[in-house]
CSV table of C-alpha atoms and ligand atoms in Angstrom, one decimal:
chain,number,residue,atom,x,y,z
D,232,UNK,CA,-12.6,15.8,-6.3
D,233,UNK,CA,-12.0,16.2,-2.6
D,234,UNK,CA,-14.6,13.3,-1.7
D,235,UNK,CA,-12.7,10.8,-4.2
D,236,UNK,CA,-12.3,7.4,-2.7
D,237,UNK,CA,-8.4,7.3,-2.7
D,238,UNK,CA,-6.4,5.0,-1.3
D,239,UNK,CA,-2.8,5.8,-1.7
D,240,UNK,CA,-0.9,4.0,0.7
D,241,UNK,CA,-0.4,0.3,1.4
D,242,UNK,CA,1.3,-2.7,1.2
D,243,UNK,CA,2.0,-6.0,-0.6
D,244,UNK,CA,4.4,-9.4,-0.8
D,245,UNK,CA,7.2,-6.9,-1.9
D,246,UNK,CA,7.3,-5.8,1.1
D,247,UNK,CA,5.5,-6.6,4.2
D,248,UNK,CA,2.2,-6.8,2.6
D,249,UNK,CA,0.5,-10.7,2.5
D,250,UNK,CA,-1.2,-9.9,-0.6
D,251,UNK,CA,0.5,-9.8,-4.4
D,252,UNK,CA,-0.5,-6.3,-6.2
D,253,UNK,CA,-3.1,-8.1,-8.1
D,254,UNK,CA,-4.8,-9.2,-5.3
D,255,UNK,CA,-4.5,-5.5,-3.9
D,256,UNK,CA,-5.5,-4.2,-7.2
D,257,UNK,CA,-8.6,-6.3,-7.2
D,258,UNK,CA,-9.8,-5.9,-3.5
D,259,UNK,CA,-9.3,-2.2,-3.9
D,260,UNK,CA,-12.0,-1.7,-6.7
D,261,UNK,CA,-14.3,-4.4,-5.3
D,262,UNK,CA,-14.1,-1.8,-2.4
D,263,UNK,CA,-14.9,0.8,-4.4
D,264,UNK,CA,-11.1,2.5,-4.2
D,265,UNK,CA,-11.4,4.8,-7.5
D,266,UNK,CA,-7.2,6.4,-7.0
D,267,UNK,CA,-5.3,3.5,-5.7
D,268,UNK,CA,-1.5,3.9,-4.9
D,269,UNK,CA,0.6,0.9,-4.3
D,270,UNK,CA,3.5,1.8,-1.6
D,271,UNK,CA,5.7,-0.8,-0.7
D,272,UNK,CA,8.6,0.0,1.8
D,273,UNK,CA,11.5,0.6,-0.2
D,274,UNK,CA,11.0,-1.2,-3.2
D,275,UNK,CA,9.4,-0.4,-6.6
D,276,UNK,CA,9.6,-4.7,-8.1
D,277,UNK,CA,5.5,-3.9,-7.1
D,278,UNK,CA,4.5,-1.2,-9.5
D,279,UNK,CA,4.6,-2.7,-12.8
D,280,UNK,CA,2.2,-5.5,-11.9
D,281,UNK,CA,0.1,-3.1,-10.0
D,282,UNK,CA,-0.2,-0.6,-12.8
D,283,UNK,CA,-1.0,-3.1,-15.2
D,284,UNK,CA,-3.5,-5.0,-12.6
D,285,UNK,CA,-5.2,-1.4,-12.2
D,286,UNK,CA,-5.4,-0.7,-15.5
D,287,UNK,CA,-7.7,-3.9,-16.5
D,288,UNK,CA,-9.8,-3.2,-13.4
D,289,UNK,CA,-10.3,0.2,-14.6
D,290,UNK,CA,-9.0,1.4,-11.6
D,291,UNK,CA,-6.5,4.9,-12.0
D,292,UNK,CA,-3.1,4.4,-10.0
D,293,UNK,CA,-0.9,6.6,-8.9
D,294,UNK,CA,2.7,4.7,-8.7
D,295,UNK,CA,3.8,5.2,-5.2
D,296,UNK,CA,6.8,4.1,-2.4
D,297,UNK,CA,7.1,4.6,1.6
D,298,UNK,CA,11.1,5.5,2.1
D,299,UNK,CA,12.2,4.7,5.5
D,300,UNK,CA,14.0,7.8,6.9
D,301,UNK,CA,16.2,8.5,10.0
D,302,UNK,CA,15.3,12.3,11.5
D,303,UNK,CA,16.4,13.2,15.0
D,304,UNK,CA,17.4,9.8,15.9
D,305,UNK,CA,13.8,8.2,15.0
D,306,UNK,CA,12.7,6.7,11.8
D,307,UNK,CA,10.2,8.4,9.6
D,308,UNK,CA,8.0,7.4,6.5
D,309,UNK,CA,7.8,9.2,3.8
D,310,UNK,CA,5.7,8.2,0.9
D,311,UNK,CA,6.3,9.3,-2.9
D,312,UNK,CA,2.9,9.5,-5.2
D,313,UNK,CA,3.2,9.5,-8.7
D,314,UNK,CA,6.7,9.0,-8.8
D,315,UNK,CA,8.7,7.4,-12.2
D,316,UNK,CA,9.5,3.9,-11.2
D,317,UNK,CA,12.0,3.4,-13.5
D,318,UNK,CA,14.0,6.8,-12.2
D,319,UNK,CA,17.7,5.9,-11.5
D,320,UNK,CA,18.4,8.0,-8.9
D,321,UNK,CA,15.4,6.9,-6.9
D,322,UNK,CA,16.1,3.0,-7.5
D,323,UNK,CA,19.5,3.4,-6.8
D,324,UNK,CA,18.7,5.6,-3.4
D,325,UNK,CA,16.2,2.9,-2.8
D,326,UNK,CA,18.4,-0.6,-3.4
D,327,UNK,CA,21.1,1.8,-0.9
D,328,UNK,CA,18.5,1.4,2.0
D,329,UNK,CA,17.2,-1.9,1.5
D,330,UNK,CA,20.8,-3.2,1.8
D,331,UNK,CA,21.3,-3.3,5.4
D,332,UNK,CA,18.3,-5.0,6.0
D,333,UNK,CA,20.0,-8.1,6.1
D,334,UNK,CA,22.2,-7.4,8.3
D,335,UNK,CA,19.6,-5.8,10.7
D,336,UNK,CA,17.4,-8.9,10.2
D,337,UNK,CA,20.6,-11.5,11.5
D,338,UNK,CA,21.4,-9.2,14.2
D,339,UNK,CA,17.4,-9.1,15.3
D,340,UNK,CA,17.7,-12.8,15.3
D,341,UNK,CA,20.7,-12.8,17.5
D,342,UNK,CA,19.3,-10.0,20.2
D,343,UNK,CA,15.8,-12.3,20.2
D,344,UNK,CA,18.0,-15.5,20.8
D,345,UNK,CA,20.0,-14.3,23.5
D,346,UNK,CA,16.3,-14.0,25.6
D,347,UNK,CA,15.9,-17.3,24.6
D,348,UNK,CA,13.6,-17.2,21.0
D,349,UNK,CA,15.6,-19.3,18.9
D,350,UNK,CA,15.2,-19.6,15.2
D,351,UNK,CA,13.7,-15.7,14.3
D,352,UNK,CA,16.4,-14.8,11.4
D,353,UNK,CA,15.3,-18.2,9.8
D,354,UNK,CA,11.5,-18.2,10.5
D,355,UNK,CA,11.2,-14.6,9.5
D,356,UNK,CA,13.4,-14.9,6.2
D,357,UNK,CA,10.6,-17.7,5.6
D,358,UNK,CA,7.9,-15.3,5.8
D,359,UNK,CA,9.1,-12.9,3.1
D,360,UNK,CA,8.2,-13.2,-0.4
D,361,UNK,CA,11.1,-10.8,-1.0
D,362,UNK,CA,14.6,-11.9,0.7
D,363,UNK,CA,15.7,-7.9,0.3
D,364,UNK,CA,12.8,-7.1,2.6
D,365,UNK,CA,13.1,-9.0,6.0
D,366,UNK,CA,11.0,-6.6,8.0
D,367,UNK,CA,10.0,-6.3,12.0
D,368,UNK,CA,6.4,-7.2,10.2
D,369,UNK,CA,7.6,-10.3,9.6
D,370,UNK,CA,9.5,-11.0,12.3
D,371,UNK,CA,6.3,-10.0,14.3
D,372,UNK,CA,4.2,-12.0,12.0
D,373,UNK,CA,6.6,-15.3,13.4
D,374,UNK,CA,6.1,-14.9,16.8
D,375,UNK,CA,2.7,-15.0,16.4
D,376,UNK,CA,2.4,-18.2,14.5
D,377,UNK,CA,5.2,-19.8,17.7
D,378,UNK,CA,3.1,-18.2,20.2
D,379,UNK,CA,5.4,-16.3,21.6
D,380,UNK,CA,3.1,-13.5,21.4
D,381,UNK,CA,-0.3,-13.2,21.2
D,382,UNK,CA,-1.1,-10.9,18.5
D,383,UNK,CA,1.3,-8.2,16.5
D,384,UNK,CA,0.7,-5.0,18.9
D,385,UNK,CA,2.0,-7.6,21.7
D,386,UNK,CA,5.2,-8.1,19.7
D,387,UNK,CA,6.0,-4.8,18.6
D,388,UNK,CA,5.5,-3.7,22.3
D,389,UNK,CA,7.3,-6.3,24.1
D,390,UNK,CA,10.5,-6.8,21.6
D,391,UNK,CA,10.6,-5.3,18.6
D,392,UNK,CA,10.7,-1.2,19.8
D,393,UNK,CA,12.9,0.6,21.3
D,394,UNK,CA,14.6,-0.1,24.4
D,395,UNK,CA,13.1,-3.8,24.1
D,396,UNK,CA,14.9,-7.2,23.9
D,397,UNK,CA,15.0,-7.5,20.2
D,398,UNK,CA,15.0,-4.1,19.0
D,399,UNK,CA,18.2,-2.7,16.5
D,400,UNK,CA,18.5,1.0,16.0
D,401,UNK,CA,19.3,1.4,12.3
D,402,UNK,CA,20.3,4.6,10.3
D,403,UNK,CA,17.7,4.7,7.2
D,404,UNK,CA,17.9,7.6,4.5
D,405,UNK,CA,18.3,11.5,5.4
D,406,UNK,CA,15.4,13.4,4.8
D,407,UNK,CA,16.7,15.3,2.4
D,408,UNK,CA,17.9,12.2,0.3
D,409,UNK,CA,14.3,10.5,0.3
D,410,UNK,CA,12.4,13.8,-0.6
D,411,UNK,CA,15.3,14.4,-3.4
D,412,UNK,CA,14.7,11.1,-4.7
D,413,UNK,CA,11.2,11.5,-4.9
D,414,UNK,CA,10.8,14.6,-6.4
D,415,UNK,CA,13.6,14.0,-8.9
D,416,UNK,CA,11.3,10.9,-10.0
D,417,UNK,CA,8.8,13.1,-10.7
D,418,UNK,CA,6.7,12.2,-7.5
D,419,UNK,CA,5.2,14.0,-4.4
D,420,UNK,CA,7.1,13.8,-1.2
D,421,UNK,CA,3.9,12.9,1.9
D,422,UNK,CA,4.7,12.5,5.9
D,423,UNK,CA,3.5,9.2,6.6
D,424,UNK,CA,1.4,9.0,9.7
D,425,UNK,CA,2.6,11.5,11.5
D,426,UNK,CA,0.4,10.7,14.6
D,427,UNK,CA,2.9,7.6,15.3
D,428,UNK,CA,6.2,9.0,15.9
D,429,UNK,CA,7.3,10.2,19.6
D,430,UNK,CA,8.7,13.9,18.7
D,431,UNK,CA,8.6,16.3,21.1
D,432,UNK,CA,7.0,19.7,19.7
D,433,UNK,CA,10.0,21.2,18.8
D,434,UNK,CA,11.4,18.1,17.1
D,435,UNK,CA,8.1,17.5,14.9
D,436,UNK,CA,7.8,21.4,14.2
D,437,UNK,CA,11.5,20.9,13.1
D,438,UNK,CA,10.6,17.8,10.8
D,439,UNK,CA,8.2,19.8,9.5
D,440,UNK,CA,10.1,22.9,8.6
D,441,UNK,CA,13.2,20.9,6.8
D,442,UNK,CA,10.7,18.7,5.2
D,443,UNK,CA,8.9,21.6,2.8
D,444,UNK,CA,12.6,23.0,2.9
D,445,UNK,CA,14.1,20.0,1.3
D,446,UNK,CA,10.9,20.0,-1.6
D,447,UNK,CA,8.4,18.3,0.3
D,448,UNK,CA,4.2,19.0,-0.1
D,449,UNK,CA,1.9,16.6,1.5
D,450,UNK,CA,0.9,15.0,4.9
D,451,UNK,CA,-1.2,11.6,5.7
D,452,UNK,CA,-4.3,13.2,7.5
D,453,UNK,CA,-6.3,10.2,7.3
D,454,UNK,CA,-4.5,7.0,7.9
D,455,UNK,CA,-5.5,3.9,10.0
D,456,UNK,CA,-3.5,4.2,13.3
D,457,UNK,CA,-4.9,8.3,13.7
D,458,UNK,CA,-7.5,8.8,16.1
D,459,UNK,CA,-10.2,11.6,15.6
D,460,UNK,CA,-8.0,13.9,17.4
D,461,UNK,CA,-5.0,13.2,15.2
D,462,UNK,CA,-6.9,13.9,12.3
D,463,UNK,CA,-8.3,17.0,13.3
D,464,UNK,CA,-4.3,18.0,15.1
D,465,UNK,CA,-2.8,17.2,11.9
D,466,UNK,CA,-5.3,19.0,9.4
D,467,UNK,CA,-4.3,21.9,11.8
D,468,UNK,CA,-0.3,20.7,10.9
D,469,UNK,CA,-1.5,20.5,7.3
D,470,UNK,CA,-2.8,24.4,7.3
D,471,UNK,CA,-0.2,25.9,9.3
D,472,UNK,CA,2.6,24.0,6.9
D,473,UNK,CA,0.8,25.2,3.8
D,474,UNK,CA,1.0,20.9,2.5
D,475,UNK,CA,-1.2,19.0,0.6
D,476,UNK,CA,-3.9,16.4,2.8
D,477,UNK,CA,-3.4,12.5,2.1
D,478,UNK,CA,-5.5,9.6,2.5
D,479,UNK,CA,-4.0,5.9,2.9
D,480,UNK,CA,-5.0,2.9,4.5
D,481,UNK,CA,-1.4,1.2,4.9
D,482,UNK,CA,-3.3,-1.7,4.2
D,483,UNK,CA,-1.3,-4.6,4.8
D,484,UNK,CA,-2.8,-7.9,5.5
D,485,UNK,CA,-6.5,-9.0,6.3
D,486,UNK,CA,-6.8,-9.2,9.8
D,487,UNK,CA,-4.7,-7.2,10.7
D,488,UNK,CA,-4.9,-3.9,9.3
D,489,UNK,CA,-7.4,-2.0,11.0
D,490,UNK,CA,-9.1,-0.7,8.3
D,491,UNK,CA,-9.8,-2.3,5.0
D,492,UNK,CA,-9.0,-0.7,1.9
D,493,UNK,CA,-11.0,2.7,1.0
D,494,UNK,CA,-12.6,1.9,4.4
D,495,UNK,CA,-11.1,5.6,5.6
D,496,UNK,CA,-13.9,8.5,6.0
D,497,UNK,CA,-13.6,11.7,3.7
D,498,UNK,CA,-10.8,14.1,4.3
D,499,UNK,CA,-11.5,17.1,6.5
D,500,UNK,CA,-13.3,19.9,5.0
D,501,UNK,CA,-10.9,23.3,4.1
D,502,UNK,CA,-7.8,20.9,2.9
D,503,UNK,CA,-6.8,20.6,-0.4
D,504,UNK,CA,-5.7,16.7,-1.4
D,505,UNK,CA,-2.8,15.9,-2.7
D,506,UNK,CA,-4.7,14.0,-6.1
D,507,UNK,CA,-5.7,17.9,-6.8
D,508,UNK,CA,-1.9,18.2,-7.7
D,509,UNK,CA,-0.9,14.7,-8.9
D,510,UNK,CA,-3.4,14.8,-12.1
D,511,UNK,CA,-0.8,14.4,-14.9
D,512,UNK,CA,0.9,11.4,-12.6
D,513,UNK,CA,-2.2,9.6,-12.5
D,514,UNK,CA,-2.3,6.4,-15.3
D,515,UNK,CA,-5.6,7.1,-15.7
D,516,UNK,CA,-7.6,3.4,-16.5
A,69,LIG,P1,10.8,-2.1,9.7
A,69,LIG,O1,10.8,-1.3,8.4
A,69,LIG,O2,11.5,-3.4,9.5
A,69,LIG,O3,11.4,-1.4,10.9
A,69,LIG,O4,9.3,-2.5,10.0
A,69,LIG,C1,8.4,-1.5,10.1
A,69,LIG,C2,7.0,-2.1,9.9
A,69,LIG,O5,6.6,-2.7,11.1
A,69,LIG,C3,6.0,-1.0,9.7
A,69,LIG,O6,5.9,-0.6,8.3
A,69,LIG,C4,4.7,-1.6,10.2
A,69,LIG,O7,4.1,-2.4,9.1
A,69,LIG,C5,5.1,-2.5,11.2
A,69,LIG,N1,4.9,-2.0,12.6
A,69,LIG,C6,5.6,-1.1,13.3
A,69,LIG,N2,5.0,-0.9,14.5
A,69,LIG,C7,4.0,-1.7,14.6
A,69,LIG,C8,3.0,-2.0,15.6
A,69,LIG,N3,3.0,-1.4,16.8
A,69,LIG,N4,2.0,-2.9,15.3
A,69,LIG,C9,2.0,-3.6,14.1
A,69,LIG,N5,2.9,-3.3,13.1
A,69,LIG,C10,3.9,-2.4,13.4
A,70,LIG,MN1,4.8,-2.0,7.0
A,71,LIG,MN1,4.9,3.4,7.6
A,72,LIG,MN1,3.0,1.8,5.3
């Protein structure tokens, strides 16, 4: 149980994944994935088609979503496992915070032409399979392909971040609206890759403490943008918070997701997964 090869977190063309959950589906049990969770940003159109692709491969599933948060002025992931896609609450909580992508995507277009990159809003809308979903991915993923920047890591850092040419502060969901959504779908409420937010101590210790307030159970020990040391600092986070260990790739595109899917080493010994309380959510193949 604690070995399992689970991979529950990552990404596909309904969001700013460049695979369809098919192809997901099928890469994950040719890579030996035997708990797969599809987790597209804010958007569940994914989950039937993954379910039902996992379910021919023989491959369990564990329906899953990463809710973009706003906590103490920075924007948090949290991702739901085992969660009832067809829950109202959470779809209507969900098509809430995809709406002002669109806006956000036209005014990132407008900050990136006024430094002279014309044409972003347009070549990034082209990019996205799903026209609610214009993400910095895909902007990032156009100024590759016009060479404006070398590779992704060069865009992020040079535009798309804070304090940089074409960055927009937005206000996502609270924290206490995502992890109410998820839990009221049934699901598990996980702190995306903690390891990649710029908290101080007392602002992660707080995220932390309202997150298991508001309902919420696990954290994402293993994921592919933690180091050694952030897996072994947030095991230590895991412990002291009492929550459950996860295990996610955020797969998202070949290339350029460091590390393939399943591809992550074992969870650290003395943590408890969060699959060892997700049994009954798991459509089992
Ligand atoms: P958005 O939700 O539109 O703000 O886009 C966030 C997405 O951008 C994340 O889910 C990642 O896929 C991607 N992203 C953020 N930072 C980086 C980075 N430094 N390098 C590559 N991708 C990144
Ligand atoms: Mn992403
Ligand atoms: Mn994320
Ligand atoms: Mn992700």
């Amino acid at each position: 149980m604690h070995d399992l090869n689970a991979d529950l977190h990552s990404h596909s063309t309904v969001s700013d994944g460049t695979w369809t959950p098919q192809q997901l589906a099928e890469r994950a049990k040719a890579n030996g994935v035997a708990l797969w969770a599809l987790t597209d940003h804010d958007e569940l159109a994914g989950q039937a088609e993954a379910a039902a692709a996992a379910r021919e491969l023989k491959l369990d599933y564990l329906a899953g979503v990463e809710i973009s948060v706003t906590f103490a002025d920075q924007t948090v992931h949290v991702v739901g496992l085992g969660i009832d896609p067809d829950d109202d609450a959470l779809r209507a909580g969900l098509a809430h915070t995809r709406g002002s992508r669109n806006r956000r995507a036209k005014a990132i277009g407008e900050a990136l032409a006024a430094v002279g990159i014309d044409g972003a809003y347009d070549g990034a809308g082209a990019l996205a399979d799903n026209p609610d979903m214009v993400t910095r991915t895909h902007f990032a993923r156009w100024m590759v392909k016009t060479s404006v920047c070398r590779d992704l890591h060069d865009v992020f850092r040079n535009y798309l971040t804070r304090g940089k040419p074409g960055h927009v502060p937005e206000q996502w969901a609270s924290l206490r609206n995502a992890v109410a959504w998820i839990v009221g779908a049934g699901g598990m409420a996980v702190i995306a890759h903690p390891a990649r937010y710029k908290y101080s101590a007392t602002e992660e210790w707080a995220l932390f403490q309202q997150f298991k307030a508001e309902g919420g159970r696990g954290v994402e020990v293993l994921t592919a943008s933690h180091s050694a040391a952030d897996v072994s600092r947030y095991a230590d986070t895991a412990r002291e918070f009492d929550l459950l260990a996860s295990r996610g790739s955020d797969f998202h595109a070949p290339g350029e997701s460091r590390i393939e899917l399943g591809a992550l080493p074992p969870l650290p010994r003395g943590l408890t997964p969060v699959w060892s309380e997700l049994q009954d959510r798991i459509l089992r193949a």
